[in-house]
């Protein structure tokens, strides 16, 4: 049965529009931070997995870094252990770190790998411990306040930041036509495991891989101006001005700073996308308009 003429024309238009982007990005590495609603709703999960498989099939090299905060919180609650946060970061004692490793390195990571493979891809799951991928150091939270005689230093336990990245194992997988899926767990010089913010890990991996793009999936439309309108493309200097003016603040600020650092370090562009939009990654990569905010050097 033939397609209706209008639908056939629309499909042809979409393919023609995508062609120059496919040609431009062939062989390029795209580091994608996967999280938010896109990781929770089944429709979005299936759509994301298909997007990643299609990217690989048309010659791009997707590398995924995923979060899993809600899943960690859910398991801790089932185990009767309360979650404690300081400035949005989970206080992680040794017992909580065991749960973090179980959820991020096991349940969540393998679910993503399985979903990609079910849709025709070849994904391999990693944590930062594999191949000495992520070297971490303990993060100490510093608080400055006028009423304090000296800054307050808060120990969050097994919460870390990236000290170094060794992408040898990632290069090997990409060269073997696999899709790496990375859980943001690093190991310190002390031999302990550390839970690291997935945005930070994605940014550092993108830097070391000299990625074409860093793509951060969020639960917002992108970066909004003071009136709440989406800003589709921003240069570094403009982003820094928006931070200084307080337009970019709150939960968006760490993501934007991560994107800024990656672009300053040589990543060609960073994109903050609305993961609640089905096929957001493909729409942003392969259409003229895109679906989020692009941050570029100039």
PDB file of C-alpha atoms in Angstrom:
ATOM      1  CA  UNK A   1       0.000   0.000   0.000  1.00  0.00           C
ATOM      2  CA  UNK A   2       1.423   3.355  -0.990  1.00  0.00           C
ATOM      3  CA  UNK A   3       1.816   6.255   1.428  1.00  0.00           C
ATOM      4  CA  UNK A   4      -0.581   9.218   1.237  1.00  0.00           C
ATOM      5  CA  UNK A   5       1.040  11.922  -0.893  1.00  0.00           C
ATOM      6  CA  UNK A   6       1.242  14.524   1.922  1.00  0.00           C
ATOM      7  CA  UNK A   7       2.904  12.067   4.308  1.00  0.00           C
ATOM      8  CA  UNK A   8       5.359  10.905   1.643  1.00  0.00           C
ATOM      9  CA  UNK A   9       6.365  14.512   0.931  1.00  0.00           C
ATOM     10  CA  UNK A  10       6.836  15.192   4.650  1.00  0.00           C
ATOM     11  CA  UNK A  11       9.065  12.123   5.069  1.00  0.00           C
ATOM     12  CA  UNK A  12      11.136  13.169   2.040  1.00  0.00           C
ATOM     13  CA  UNK A  13      11.462  16.722   3.396  1.00  0.00           C
ATOM     14  CA  UNK A  14      12.689  15.443   6.775  1.00  0.00           C
ATOM     15  CA  UNK A  15      15.267  13.144   5.158  1.00  0.00           C
ATOM     16  CA  UNK A  16      16.542  15.882   2.851  1.00  0.00           C
ATOM     17  CA  UNK A  17      16.830  18.319   5.769  1.00  0.00           C
ATOM     18  CA  UNK A  18      18.765  15.743   7.806  1.00  0.00           C
ATOM     19  CA  UNK A  19      21.227  14.811   5.039  1.00  0.00           C
ATOM     20  CA  UNK A  20      23.715  17.727   5.377  1.00  0.00           C
ATOM     21  CA  UNK A  21      23.839  17.259   9.152  1.00  0.00           C
ATOM     22  CA  UNK A  22      24.491  13.527   8.795  1.00  0.00           C
ATOM     23  CA  UNK A  23      27.289  14.291   6.353  1.00  0.00           C
ATOM     24  CA  UNK A  24      28.746  17.014   8.612  1.00  0.00           C
ATOM     25  CA  UNK A  25      28.731  14.888  11.775  1.00  0.00           C
ATOM     26  CA  UNK A  26      29.817  11.534  10.291  1.00  0.00           C
ATOM     27  CA  UNK A  27      32.677  10.135  12.356  1.00  0.00           C
ATOM     28  CA  UNK A  28      32.236  12.779  15.078  1.00  0.00           C
ATOM     29  CA  UNK A  29      31.848  12.019  18.777  1.00  0.00           C
ATOM     30  CA  UNK A  30      28.729  13.205  20.608  1.00  0.00           C
ATOM     31  CA  UNK A  31      28.786  12.954  24.409  1.00  0.00           C
ATOM     32  CA  UNK A  32      25.252  12.841  25.804  1.00  0.00           C
ATOM     33  CA  UNK A  33      24.257  13.192  29.440  1.00  0.00           C
ATOM     34  CA  UNK A  34      21.083  11.139  29.862  1.00  0.00           C
ATOM     35  CA  UNK A  35      18.793  11.945  32.775  1.00  0.00           C
ATOM     36  CA  UNK A  36      15.554  13.541  33.945  1.00  0.00           C
ATOM     37  CA  UNK A  37      12.166  12.547  32.540  1.00  0.00           C
ATOM     38  CA  UNK A  38      13.840  10.994  29.491  1.00  0.00           C
ATOM     39  CA  UNK A  39      15.167   8.305  31.843  1.00  0.00           C
ATOM     40  CA  UNK A  40      11.857   7.669  33.613  1.00  0.00           C
ATOM     41  CA  UNK A  41       8.962   7.674  31.127  1.00  0.00           C
ATOM     42  CA  UNK A  42       8.867   4.495  29.019  1.00  0.00           C
ATOM     43  CA  UNK A  43       7.836   6.308  25.817  1.00  0.00           C
ATOM     44  CA  UNK A  44      10.792   8.677  26.145  1.00  0.00           C
ATOM     45  CA  UNK A  45      13.174   5.866  27.100  1.00  0.00           C
ATOM     46  CA  UNK A  46      12.265   3.881  23.989  1.00  0.00           C
ATOM     47  CA  UNK A  47      12.539   6.970  21.795  1.00  0.00           C
ATOM     48  CA  UNK A  48      15.941   7.863  23.220  1.00  0.00           C
ATOM     49  CA  UNK A  49      17.289   4.346  22.657  1.00  0.00           C
ATOM     50  CA  UNK A  50      16.141   4.411  19.030  1.00  0.00           C
ATOM     51  CA  UNK A  51      17.736   7.836  18.560  1.00  0.00           C
ATOM     52  CA  UNK A  52      21.096   6.557  19.836  1.00  0.00           C
ATOM     53  CA  UNK A  53      20.964   3.497  17.589  1.00  0.00           C
ATOM     54  CA  UNK A  54      20.131   5.636  14.561  1.00  0.00           C
ATOM     55  CA  UNK A  55      22.996   8.032  15.346  1.00  0.00           C
ATOM     56  CA  UNK A  56      25.420   5.118  15.369  1.00  0.00           C
ATOM     57  CA  UNK A  57      24.004   3.612  12.168  1.00  0.00           C
ATOM     58  CA  UNK A  58      24.438   6.873  10.208  1.00  0.00           C
ATOM     59  CA  UNK A  59      28.076   7.192  11.261  1.00  0.00           C
ATOM     60  CA  UNK A  60      28.098   9.254  14.458  1.00  0.00           C
ATOM     61  CA  UNK A  61      29.807   8.062  17.657  1.00  0.00           C
ATOM     62  CA  UNK A  62      27.480   8.567  20.646  1.00  0.00           C
ATOM     63  CA  UNK A  63      28.980   8.210  24.145  1.00  0.00           C
ATOM     64  CA  UNK A  64      26.458   8.240  26.998  1.00  0.00           C
ATOM     65  CA  UNK A  65      26.860   9.333  30.626  1.00  0.00           C
ATOM     66  CA  UNK A  66      23.799   8.776  32.802  1.00  0.00           C
ATOM     67  CA  UNK A  67      22.479   9.883  36.153  1.00  0.00           C
ATOM     68  CA  UNK A  68      20.103   8.077  38.480  1.00  0.00           C
ATOM     69  CA  UNK A  69      19.311  10.240  41.505  1.00  0.00           C
ATOM     70  CA  UNK A  70      15.583   9.367  41.699  1.00  0.00           C
ATOM     71  CA  UNK A  71      16.317   5.647  41.430  1.00  0.00           C
ATOM     72  CA  UNK A  72      18.924   5.901  44.211  1.00  0.00           C
ATOM     73  CA  UNK A  73      16.460   7.753  46.425  1.00  0.00           C
ATOM     74  CA  UNK A  74      13.737   5.202  45.761  1.00  0.00           C
ATOM     75  CA  UNK A  75      15.922   2.236  46.758  1.00  0.00           C
ATOM     76  CA  UNK A  76      17.215   4.012  49.872  1.00  0.00           C
ATOM     77  CA  UNK A  77      13.615   4.674  50.908  1.00  0.00           C
ATOM     78  CA  UNK A  78      12.722   1.012  50.413  1.00  0.00           C
ATOM     79  CA  UNK A  79      15.706   0.091  52.596  1.00  0.00           C
ATOM     80  CA  UNK A  80      14.505   2.495  55.295  1.00  0.00           C
ATOM     81  CA  UNK A  81      17.455   4.884  54.908  1.00  0.00           C
ATOM     82  CA  UNK A  82      16.677   8.594  54.762  1.00  0.00           C
ATOM     83  CA  UNK A  83      18.278  10.729  52.046  1.00  0.00           C
ATOM     84  CA  UNK A  84      20.065  13.847  53.237  1.00  0.00           C
ATOM     85  CA  UNK A  85      21.003  16.719  50.913  1.00  0.00           C
ATOM     86  CA  UNK A  86      23.234  19.756  51.346  1.00  0.00           C
ATOM     87  CA  UNK A  87      22.927  22.422  48.636  1.00  0.00           C
ATOM     88  CA  UNK A  88      21.327  19.848  46.347  1.00  0.00           C
ATOM     89  CA  UNK A  89      24.065  17.232  46.822  1.00  0.00           C
ATOM     90  CA  UNK A  90      23.382  13.876  48.448  1.00  0.00           C
ATOM     91  CA  UNK A  91      25.352  13.194  51.618  1.00  0.00           C
ATOM     92  CA  UNK A  92      26.865   9.782  50.881  1.00  0.00           C
ATOM     93  CA  UNK A  93      28.177   7.629  53.698  1.00  0.00           C
ATOM     94  CA  UNK A  94      29.679   4.185  53.052  1.00  0.00           C
ATOM     95  CA  UNK A  95      26.308   2.424  53.234  1.00  0.00           C
ATOM     96  CA  UNK A  96      24.720   4.906  50.832  1.00  0.00           C
ATOM     97  CA  UNK A  97      27.679   4.547  48.470  1.00  0.00           C
ATOM     98  CA  UNK A  98      27.020   0.805  48.289  1.00  0.00           C
ATOM     99  CA  UNK A  99      23.471   1.593  47.161  1.00  0.00           C
ATOM    100  CA  UNK A 100      24.744   4.205  44.667  1.00  0.00           C
ATOM    101  CA  UNK A 101      27.075   1.649  43.081  1.00  0.00           C
ATOM    102  CA  UNK A 102      24.330  -0.953  42.979  1.00  0.00           C
ATOM    103  CA  UNK A 103      21.850   1.413  41.324  1.00  0.00           C
ATOM    104  CA  UNK A 104      24.110   3.393  38.967  1.00  0.00           C
ATOM    105  CA  UNK A 105      26.611   0.698  38.028  1.00  0.00           C
ATOM    106  CA  UNK A 106      24.067  -2.116  38.061  1.00  0.00           C
ATOM    107  CA  UNK A 107      20.348  -1.517  37.714  1.00  0.00           C
ATOM    108  CA  UNK A 108      20.265   1.754  35.777  1.00  0.00           C
ATOM    109  CA  UNK A 109      23.345   1.182  33.633  1.00  0.00           C
ATOM    110  CA  UNK A 110      22.288  -2.281  32.545  1.00  0.00           C
ATOM    111  CA  UNK A 111      18.722  -1.160  31.848  1.00  0.00           C
ATOM    112  CA  UNK A 112      20.031   1.492  29.438  1.00  0.00           C
ATOM    113  CA  UNK A 113      22.420  -0.982  27.797  1.00  0.00           C
ATOM    114  CA  UNK A 114      19.647  -3.538  27.410  1.00  0.00           C
ATOM    115  CA  UNK A 115      17.229  -0.989  25.942  1.00  0.00           C
ATOM    116  CA  UNK A 116      19.736   0.180  23.325  1.00  0.00           C
ATOM    117  CA  UNK A 117      20.588  -3.396  22.414  1.00  0.00           C
ATOM    118  CA  UNK A 118      16.895  -4.311  22.116  1.00  0.00           C
ATOM    119  CA  UNK A 119      16.527  -1.559  19.529  1.00  0.00           C
ATOM    120  CA  UNK A 120      19.404  -2.900  17.424  1.00  0.00           C
ATOM    121  CA  UNK A 121      22.453  -1.233  18.965  1.00  0.00           C
ATOM    122  CA  UNK A 122      25.639  -2.637  20.499  1.00  0.00           C
ATOM    123  CA  UNK A 123      25.997  -0.936  23.885  1.00  0.00           C
ATOM    124  CA  UNK A 124      28.493  -1.732  26.650  1.00  0.00           C
ATOM    125  CA  UNK A 125      28.098  -0.503  30.224  1.00  0.00           C
ATOM    126  CA  UNK A 126      30.976   0.972  32.247  1.00  0.00           C
ATOM    127  CA  UNK A 127      31.616   2.710  35.519  1.00  0.00           C
ATOM    128  CA  UNK A 128      34.560   4.998  36.112  1.00  0.00           C
ATOM    129  CA  UNK A 129      36.350   2.056  37.727  1.00  0.00           C
ATOM    130  CA  UNK A 130      36.549   0.170  34.439  1.00  0.00           C
ATOM    131  CA  UNK A 131      39.832   0.736  32.623  1.00  0.00           C
ATOM    132  CA  UNK A 132      40.721   3.392  35.215  1.00  0.00           C
ATOM    133  CA  UNK A 133      38.296   5.637  33.336  1.00  0.00           C
ATOM    134  CA  UNK A 134      37.502   8.185  36.077  1.00  0.00           C
ATOM    135  CA  UNK A 135      39.965   9.206  38.771  1.00  0.00           C
ATOM    136  CA  UNK A 136      38.150  11.068  41.517  1.00  0.00           C
ATOM    137  CA  UNK A 137      38.916  13.162  44.560  1.00  0.00           C
ATOM    138  CA  UNK A 138      36.710  13.908  47.531  1.00  0.00           C
ATOM    139  CA  UNK A 139      34.538  16.998  47.168  1.00  0.00           C
ATOM    140  CA  UNK A 140      34.468  19.313  50.185  1.00  0.00           C
ATOM    141  CA  UNK A 141      31.663  21.850  50.166  1.00  0.00           C
ATOM    142  CA  UNK A 142      32.740  25.350  51.217  1.00  0.00           C
ATOM    143  CA  UNK A 143      30.266  27.780  52.694  1.00  0.00           C
ATOM    144  CA  UNK A 144      31.065  31.453  53.206  1.00  0.00           C
ATOM    145  CA  UNK A 145      28.729  33.594  55.310  1.00  0.00           C
ATOM    146  CA  UNK A 146      29.165  37.006  56.986  1.00  0.00           C
ATOM    147  CA  UNK A 147      28.314  35.573  60.409  1.00  0.00           C
ATOM    148  CA  UNK A 148      31.080  32.965  60.180  1.00  0.00           C
ATOM    149  CA  UNK A 149      34.593  33.824  61.361  1.00  0.00           C
ATOM    150  CA  UNK A 150      35.985  31.375  58.807  1.00  0.00           C
ATOM    151  CA  UNK A 151      34.525  29.421  55.855  1.00  0.00           C
ATOM    152  CA  UNK A 152      32.556  26.307  56.823  1.00  0.00           C
ATOM    153  CA  UNK A 153      33.888  23.131  55.198  1.00  0.00           C
ATOM    154  CA  UNK A 154      31.274  20.380  54.844  1.00  0.00           C
ATOM    155  CA  UNK A 155      32.305  16.761  54.240  1.00  0.00           C
ATOM    156  CA  UNK A 156      29.684  15.069  52.043  1.00  0.00           C
ATOM    157  CA  UNK A 157      31.252  11.626  52.390  1.00  0.00           C
ATOM    158  CA  UNK A 158      31.698   9.676  49.162  1.00  0.00           C
ATOM    159  CA  UNK A 159      30.814  12.615  46.910  1.00  0.00           C
ATOM    160  CA  UNK A 160      33.587  13.358  44.469  1.00  0.00           C
ATOM    161  CA  UNK A 161      34.736  15.496  41.610  1.00  0.00           C
ATOM    162  CA  UNK A 162      36.719  14.536  38.537  1.00  0.00           C
ATOM    163  CA  UNK A 163      40.479  14.554  38.966  1.00  0.00           C
ATOM    164  CA  UNK A 164      41.313  12.979  35.599  1.00  0.00           C
ATOM    165  CA  UNK A 165      39.787  10.975  32.752  1.00  0.00           C
ATOM    166  CA  UNK A 166      41.494   8.144  30.859  1.00  0.00           C
ATOM    167  CA  UNK A 167      39.367   7.427  27.799  1.00  0.00           C
ATOM    168  CA  UNK A 168      41.424   4.476  26.568  1.00  0.00           C
ATOM    169  CA  UNK A 169      38.613   1.997  27.224  1.00  0.00           C
ATOM    170  CA  UNK A 170      36.071   4.347  25.594  1.00  0.00           C
ATOM    171  CA  UNK A 171      38.248   4.730  22.476  1.00  0.00           C
ATOM    172  CA  UNK A 172      38.579   0.952  22.280  1.00  0.00           C
ATOM    173  CA  UNK A 173      34.796   0.478  22.426  1.00  0.00           C
ATOM    174  CA  UNK A 174      34.039   3.223  19.907  1.00  0.00           C
ATOM    175  CA  UNK A 175      36.676   1.766  17.574  1.00  0.00           C
ATOM    176  CA  UNK A 176      34.963  -1.607  17.916  1.00  0.00           C
ATOM    177  CA  UNK A 177      31.624  -0.085  16.857  1.00  0.00           C
ATOM    178  CA  UNK A 178      30.144  -0.219  20.371  1.00  0.00           C
ATOM    179  CA  UNK A 179      28.181   2.463  22.218  1.00  0.00           C
ATOM    180  CA  UNK A 180      29.734   3.185  25.645  1.00  0.00           C
ATOM    181  CA  UNK A 181      27.278   3.820  28.500  1.00  0.00           C
ATOM    182  CA  UNK A 182      29.060   5.335  31.520  1.00  0.00           C
ATOM    183  CA  UNK A 183      27.882   5.448  35.143  1.00  0.00           C
ATOM    184  CA  UNK A 184      29.441   8.451  36.969  1.00  0.00           C
ATOM    185  CA  UNK A 185      31.323   6.572  39.677  1.00  0.00           C
ATOM    186  CA  UNK A 186      35.020   7.272  40.128  1.00  0.00           C
ATOM    187  CA  UNK A 187      37.758   5.871  42.319  1.00  0.00           C
ATOM    188  CA  UNK A 188      40.123   7.965  44.398  1.00  0.00           C
ATOM    189  CA  UNK A 189      43.818   7.576  45.188  1.00  0.00           C
ATOM    190  CA  UNK A 190      42.609   6.304  48.568  1.00  0.00           C
ATOM    191  CA  UNK A 191      40.904   3.364  46.816  1.00  0.00           C
ATOM    192  CA  UNK A 192      37.399   4.514  47.792  1.00  0.00           C
ATOM    193  CA  UNK A 193      34.494   4.886  45.363  1.00  0.00           C
ATOM    194  CA  UNK A 194      32.985   8.323  44.773  1.00  0.00           C
ATOM    195  CA  UNK A 195      29.631   9.399  43.378  1.00  0.00           C
ATOM    196  CA  UNK A 196      30.142  12.257  40.885  1.00  0.00           C
ATOM    197  CA  UNK A 197      27.580  14.561  39.281  1.00  0.00           C
ATOM    198  CA  UNK A 198      26.771  13.123  35.845  1.00  0.00           C
ATOM    199  CA  UNK A 199      26.832  16.542  34.130  1.00  0.00           C
ATOM    200  CA  UNK A 200      30.394  17.099  35.359  1.00  0.00           C
ATOM    201  CA  UNK A 201      31.510  13.667  34.170  1.00  0.00           C
ATOM    202  CA  UNK A 202      29.887  14.179  30.749  1.00  0.00           C
ATOM    203  CA  UNK A 203      31.606  17.532  30.358  1.00  0.00           C
ATOM    204  CA  UNK A 204      35.037  16.163  31.256  1.00  0.00           C
ATOM    205  CA  UNK A 205      34.601  13.104  29.010  1.00  0.00           C
ATOM    206  CA  UNK A 206      33.615  15.419  26.137  1.00  0.00           C
ATOM    207  CA  UNK A 207      36.725  17.532  26.733  1.00  0.00           C
ATOM    208  CA  UNK A 208      39.132  14.596  26.724  1.00  0.00           C
ATOM    209  CA  UNK A 209      37.474  12.962  23.707  1.00  0.00           C
ATOM    210  CA  UNK A 210      37.588  16.291  21.796  1.00  0.00           C
ATOM    211  CA  UNK A 211      33.896  15.764  21.127  1.00  0.00           C
ATOM    212  CA  UNK A 212      32.012  17.634  18.448  1.00  0.00           C
ATOM    213  CA  UNK A 213      29.133  18.228  20.862  1.00  0.00           C
ATOM    214  CA  UNK A 214      28.187  17.888  24.514  1.00  0.00           C
ATOM    215  CA  UNK A 215      24.436  17.324  24.873  1.00  0.00           C
ATOM    216  CA  UNK A 216      22.792  17.696  28.289  1.00  0.00           C
ATOM    217  CA  UNK A 217      19.212  16.442  28.610  1.00  0.00           C
ATOM    218  CA  UNK A 218      17.156  18.323  31.215  1.00  0.00           C
ATOM    219  CA  UNK A 219      13.556  18.771  32.326  1.00  0.00           C
ATOM    220  CA  UNK A 220      13.383  22.326  30.983  1.00  0.00           C
ATOM    221  CA  UNK A 221      13.113  23.785  27.489  1.00  0.00           C
ATOM    222  CA  UNK A 222      16.698  25.079  27.665  1.00  0.00           C
ATOM    223  CA  UNK A 223      18.146  28.395  28.829  1.00  0.00           C
ATOM    224  CA  UNK A 224      15.424  31.004  29.313  1.00  0.00           C
ATOM    225  CA  UNK A 225      15.779  34.786  29.275  1.00  0.00           C
ATOM    226  CA  UNK A 226      14.449  37.119  31.985  1.00  0.00           C
ATOM    227  CA  UNK A 227      10.956  36.967  30.417  1.00  0.00           C
ATOM    228  CA  UNK A 228      10.959  33.169  30.282  1.00  0.00           C
ATOM    229  CA  UNK A 229      11.521  32.866  26.531  1.00  0.00           C
ATOM    230  CA  UNK A 230      13.837  30.180  25.161  1.00  0.00           C
ATOM    231  CA  UNK A 231      17.202  31.412  23.902  1.00  0.00           C
ATOM    232  CA  UNK A 232      18.160  29.126  21.044  1.00  0.00           C
ATOM    233  CA  UNK A 233      21.819  30.048  20.524  1.00  0.00           C
ATOM    234  CA  UNK A 234      24.269  31.820  22.806  1.00  0.00           C
ATOM    235  CA  UNK A 235      27.946  32.705  22.604  1.00  0.00           C
ATOM    236  CA  UNK A 236      30.217  32.200  25.612  1.00  0.00           C
ATOM    237  CA  UNK A 237      30.411  35.893  26.439  1.00  0.00           C
ATOM    238  CA  UNK A 238      26.626  36.208  26.416  1.00  0.00           C
ATOM    239  CA  UNK A 239      26.203  33.215  28.728  1.00  0.00           C
ATOM    240  CA  UNK A 240      28.703  34.668  31.208  1.00  0.00           C
ATOM    241  CA  UNK A 241      26.804  37.988  31.152  1.00  0.00           C
ATOM    242  CA  UNK A 242      23.515  36.185  31.848  1.00  0.00           C
ATOM    243  CA  UNK A 243      25.112  34.433  34.826  1.00  0.00           C
ATOM    244  CA  UNK A 244      26.451  37.745  36.122  1.00  0.00           C
ATOM    245  CA  UNK A 245      23.006  39.346  35.804  1.00  0.00           C
ATOM    246  CA  UNK A 246      21.378  36.456  37.686  1.00  0.00           C
ATOM    247  CA  UNK A 247      19.217  35.399  34.713  1.00  0.00           C
ATOM    248  CA  UNK A 248      20.868  31.967  34.756  1.00  0.00           C
ATOM    249  CA  UNK A 249      20.623  30.748  38.347  1.00  0.00           C
ATOM    250  CA  UNK A 250      19.442  27.900  40.565  1.00  0.00           C
ATOM    251  CA  UNK A 251      19.517  24.354  39.235  1.00  0.00           C
ATOM    252  CA  UNK A 252      20.386  25.472  35.702  1.00  0.00           C
ATOM    253  CA  UNK A 253      23.613  27.160  36.816  1.00  0.00           C
ATOM    254  CA  UNK A 254      25.738  23.989  37.356  1.00  0.00           C
ATOM    255  CA  UNK A 255      24.667  22.602  33.964  1.00  0.00           C
ATOM    256  CA  UNK A 256      25.510  25.848  32.208  1.00  0.00           C
ATOM    257  CA  UNK A 257      28.895  26.118  33.940  1.00  0.00           C
ATOM    258  CA  UNK A 258      29.655  22.545  32.872  1.00  0.00           C
ATOM    259  CA  UNK A 259      28.738  23.421  29.272  1.00  0.00           C
ATOM    260  CA  UNK A 260      30.860  26.586  29.408  1.00  0.00           C
ATOM    261  CA  UNK A 261      33.926  24.704  30.629  1.00  0.00           C
ATOM    262  CA  UNK A 262      33.557  22.080  27.912  1.00  0.00           C
ATOM    263  CA  UNK A 263      33.285  24.662  25.122  1.00  0.00           C
ATOM    264  CA  UNK A 264      36.217  26.661  26.508  1.00  0.00           C
ATOM    265  CA  UNK A 265      38.246  23.421  26.511  1.00  0.00           C
ATOM    266  CA  UNK A 266      37.617  22.811  22.819  1.00  0.00           C
ATOM    267  CA  UNK A 267      34.261  21.022  22.481  1.00  0.00           C
ATOM    268  CA  UNK A 268      32.716  22.564  19.358  1.00  0.00           C
ATOM    269  CA  UNK A 269      29.321  23.252  20.962  1.00  0.00           C
ATOM    270  CA  UNK A 270      27.225  22.343  23.985  1.00  0.00           C
ATOM    271  CA  UNK A 271      23.469  21.837  23.826  1.00  0.00           C
ATOM    272  CA  UNK A 272      20.982  21.944  26.695  1.00  0.00           C
ATOM    273  CA  UNK A 273      17.871  20.091  25.519  1.00  0.00           C
ATOM    274  CA  UNK A 274      14.407  19.366  26.843  1.00  0.00           C
ATOM    275  CA  UNK A 275      14.439  15.624  27.481  1.00  0.00           C
ATOM    276  CA  UNK A 276      10.646  15.681  27.838  1.00  0.00           C
ATOM    277  CA  UNK A 277      10.404  16.134  24.061  1.00  0.00           C
ATOM    278  CA  UNK A 278      10.332  12.801  22.266  1.00  0.00           C
ATOM    279  CA  UNK A 279      13.356  12.341  19.965  1.00  0.00           C
ATOM    280  CA  UNK A 280      14.890  15.589  21.304  1.00  0.00           C
ATOM    281  CA  UNK A 281      18.432  14.498  20.403  1.00  0.00           C
ATOM    282  CA  UNK A 282      17.616  13.722  16.764  1.00  0.00           C
ATOM    283  CA  UNK A 283      15.542  16.875  16.370  1.00  0.00           C
ATOM    284  CA  UNK A 284      18.401  18.989  17.646  1.00  0.00           C
ATOM    285  CA  UNK A 285      21.130  17.283  15.622  1.00  0.00           C
ATOM    286  CA  UNK A 286      19.383  16.790  12.308  1.00  0.00           C
ATOM    287  CA  UNK A 287      16.928  19.682  11.868  1.00  0.00           C
ATOM    288  CA  UNK A 288      17.446  23.366  11.153  1.00  0.00           C
ATOM    289  CA  UNK A 289      15.600  24.696  14.207  1.00  0.00           C
ATOM    290  CA  UNK A 290      16.598  22.300  17.014  1.00  0.00           C
ATOM    291  CA  UNK A 291      14.772  21.994  20.329  1.00  0.00           C
ATOM    292  CA  UNK A 292      16.958  23.611  22.991  1.00  0.00           C
ATOM    293  CA  UNK A 293      19.807  26.040  23.602  1.00  0.00           C
ATOM    294  CA  UNK A 294      23.140  25.829  21.798  1.00  0.00           C
ATOM    295  CA  UNK A 295      26.259  27.321  23.429  1.00  0.00           C
ATOM    296  CA  UNK A 296      29.084  28.012  21.003  1.00  0.00           C
ATOM    297  CA  UNK A 297      32.501  29.699  21.293  1.00  0.00           C
ATOM    298  CA  UNK A 298      31.476  32.655  19.146  1.00  0.00           C
TER     299      UNK A 298
END
